[in-house]
Steps between C-alpha positions, in 0.01 A plus 500: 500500500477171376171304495588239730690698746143568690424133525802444635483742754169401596573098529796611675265683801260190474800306580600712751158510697423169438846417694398690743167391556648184523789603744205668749314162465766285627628696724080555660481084423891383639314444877224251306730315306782430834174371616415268212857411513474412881205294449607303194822403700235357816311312246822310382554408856135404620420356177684185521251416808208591312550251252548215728159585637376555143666099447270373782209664362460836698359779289793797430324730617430300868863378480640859488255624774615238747857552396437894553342422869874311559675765435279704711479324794911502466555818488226613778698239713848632420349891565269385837847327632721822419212740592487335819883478575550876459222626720631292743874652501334825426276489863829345648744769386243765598471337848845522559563798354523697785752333653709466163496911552631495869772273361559717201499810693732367750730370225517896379570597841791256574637584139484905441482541885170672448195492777195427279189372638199371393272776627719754349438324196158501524470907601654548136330303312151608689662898412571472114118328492489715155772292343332208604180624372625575178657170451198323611304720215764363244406153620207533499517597124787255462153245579273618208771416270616194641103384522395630167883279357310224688201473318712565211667172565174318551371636172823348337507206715163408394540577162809231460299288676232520247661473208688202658203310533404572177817373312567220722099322486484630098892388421436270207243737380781779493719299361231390218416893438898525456593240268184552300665834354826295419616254198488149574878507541532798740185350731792272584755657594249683674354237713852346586611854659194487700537142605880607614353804658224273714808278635761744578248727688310230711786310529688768653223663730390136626839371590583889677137377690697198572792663633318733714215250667861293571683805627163567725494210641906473641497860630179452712642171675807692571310830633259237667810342683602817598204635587487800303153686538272439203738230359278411203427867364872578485561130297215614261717834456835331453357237257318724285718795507831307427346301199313814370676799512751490246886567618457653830169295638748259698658804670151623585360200591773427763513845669170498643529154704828634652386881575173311713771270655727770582130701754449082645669437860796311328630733236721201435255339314550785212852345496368113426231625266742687277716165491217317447375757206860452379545130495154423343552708196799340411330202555214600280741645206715165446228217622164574456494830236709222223231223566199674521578757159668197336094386413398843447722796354881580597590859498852599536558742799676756249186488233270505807717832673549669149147418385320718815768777482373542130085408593557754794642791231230459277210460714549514817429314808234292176771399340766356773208293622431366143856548332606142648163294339568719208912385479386141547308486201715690298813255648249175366399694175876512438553197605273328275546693218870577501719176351814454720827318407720284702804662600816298510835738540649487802572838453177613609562415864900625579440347884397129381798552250761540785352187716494299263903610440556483867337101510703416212827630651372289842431218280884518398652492809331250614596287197836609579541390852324164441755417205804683747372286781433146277873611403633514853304159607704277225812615594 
C-alpha cells in the first residue's frame, strides 16, 4: 500500500463529515437565517424614516421605537377592523342559518323530488352521535396543533421583530462592522449597493402605503354611499390587501365587499361595488400607480409576477412577500451598474416600421392630389 494512500483516505472522511456536519447545520439553521433575511429586508424599508428622525436630532434607538409603535398601531388597526367584520358575518350567517337550511332543504325537495325535513335531519345526526364524537376528538386535537403552530408564529414573529430593531436603530454600525473587513475599494461598491438597496425597498413599500391609504379612502365613500355595514373595515381590507398581496391581493380584496353586499337588503349593491372595484383599479394602474412609483421605484408587472412565482418556490409564502423589494433592488443595482446603449435600427420595432411606411405612402397621395388638383384649377 502506498504511504500516502491512508492520508488520503482519511482527509477524504474528514471531508466527508465535515460536509455533513455542515449540511445538518444549515439545514437545523435555514429557519434563523429566512428570519435574518426577513428582518434585514424591514430595516431597508423603515430605515429611511429613521434617519430623518436621526437628521432632526432623535436618538436611533428612540427613532426606531416610535417608528416600531407605527407599524404597530397599523397593523392592530387593520386586524381589530377585519377581526371585527368577520364576527359580525359569522353571528349573522349563524342567525340565519336556519332558515338558509329550510331553503336548502326545500331546494333538494323540488329538485330530486325527495321529502327531507329538518327534524329528520336532526334524528340522524343526534343517531350517528359517535361519528360526531369522533370528529369532535380530531378537532379537538386538530386545536393543540393549531395553538402550539401559534405560539410558534409568535416565537418567529417576535424574533424578526427583534432583530429588526436591531439592524434598523444600529444600521450604520452594521454597515461600519461590514466594510471594516473590506479593501478601501470594495467598502465602495459596498456602500453604493446598500444605498440602492435603502431606496428601492422604502421607496417601494412607502409608495404601496400610498396606494393603499388612497385606495382606503375611495372604497369607504363608496360603501358609505351605499351604506354597506361596517364601510370603513372593509376599505381597510381592500386597501391593504390589493397593495400587499402580491398577484392575487386585488382579487381578494374585492371579493369580500361584494360577498357582504350580496347578505344586505339590496343584493344589487354587490353589482355597483364590483363596478366600482373594477373601475378604480384601472384608475389606479394608469393614473396614480405611474405618478406615485415615478418618485420611488417602478417595477414592471412581468419582473414583479415572475419575481414572487420564483420568491414563492424557494421560500415560501417569506419569499413572495419579500421577492418584489428584493426584484426592485436588484432592477436599480442593474440599473446603475449595467451601461446601456442607444438603440437606433428601426428594425427593432417591425410595428413603428410599417406606420411610418403607411404615413409616408399617405404623405404621397396627398402630394399627389394637391399637384392633380393645382393641375385641374389652371386649366
Amino acid at each position: 500500500m502506498p504511504r500516502w494512500l491512508p492520508r488520503a483516505m482519511v482527509l477524504a472522511l474528514v471531508l466527508v463529515g465535515l460536509f455533513q456536519l455542515a449540511d445538518w447545520a444549515f439545514h437545523q439553521l435555514i429557519d434563523l437565517f429566512v428570519m435574518l433575511l426577513v428582518s434585514f429586508f424591514l430595516s431597508l424599508a423603515l430605515e429611511p424614516a429613521v434617519d430623518r428622525m436621526a437628521a432632526r436630532g432623535v436618538r436611533r434607538g428612540v427613532g426606531t421605537f416610535l417608528v416600531f409603535i407605527a407599524v404597530a398601531i397599523a397593523v392592530g388597526g387593520f386586524l381589530t377592523a377585519l377581526g371585527t367584520l368577520l364576527v359580525d358575518q359569522v353571528g349573522k350567517i349563524a342567525g340565519d342559518l336556519p332558515h338558509l337550511l329550510d331553503n336548502l332543504i326545500g331546494w333538494v325537495n323540488r329538485t330530486f323530488n325527495q321529502e327531507l325535513s329538518l327534524d329528520e335531519l336532526q334524528k340522524k345526526l343526534l343517531k350517528d352521535s359517535g361519528a360526531i364524537e369522533s370528529y369532535a376528538q380530531s378537532a379537538a386535537d386538530n386545536v393543540w396543533g393549531v395553538s402550539s403552530t401559534l405560539i410558534g408564529g409568535l416565537f418567529q414573529a417576535f424574533t424578526v421583530g427583534l432583530f429588526t430593531f436591531y439592524f434598523t436603530a444600529d444600521g450604520p454600525r452594521v454597515r461600519r462592522t461590514v466594510c471594516s473587513m473590506l479593501p478601501p475599494a470594495k467598502q465602495t461598491e459596498v456602500l453604493r449597493a446598500w444605498e440602492i438597496a435603502l431606496a428601492k425597498t422604502g421607496g417601494y413599500l412607502y409608495s404601496r402605503a400610498l396606494l393603499a391609504v388612497a385606495s382606503a379612502f375611495a372604497h369607504w365613500v363608496m360603501f358609505a354611499l351605499l351604506d354597506l355595514p361596517y364601510a370603513a373595515a372593509q376599505a381597510v381590507w381592500v386597501g391593504v390587501m390589493s397593495q400587499f398581496v402580491p398577484t392575487i391581493g386585488t382579487y381578494l380584496a374585492g371579493a369580500l365587499p361584494v360577498l357582504v353586499a350580496l347578505t344586505t337588503d339590496e343584493p344589487v349593491d354587490a353589482l355597483w361595488v364590483l363596478v366600482f372595484v373594477v373601475v378604480y383599479q384601472q384608475i389606479e394602474n394608469y393614473l396614480l400607480h405611474p405618478r406615485i412609483t415615478a418618485k420611488t421605484v417602478d417595477v414592471h408587472p412581468a419582473v414583479a409576477f415572475g419575481s414572487v412565482i420564483a420568491g414563492a418556490a424557494l421560500l415560501g409564502g417569506v419569499g413572495a412577500l419579500i421577492a418584489i423589494p428584493a426584484a426592485a433592488t436588484l432592477q436599480g443595482f442593474v440599473g446603475t451598474y449595467v451601461r446601456r446603449y442607444e438603440v437606433t435600427d428601426p428594425r427593432i420595432d417591425r410595428g413603428e416600421q410599417r406606420r411610418q411606411r403607411r404615413e409616408l405612402r399617405r404623405e404621397a397621395a396627398r402630394r399627389l392630389r394637391r399637384m392633380v388638383g393645382g393641375d385641374s384649377d389652371r386649366k
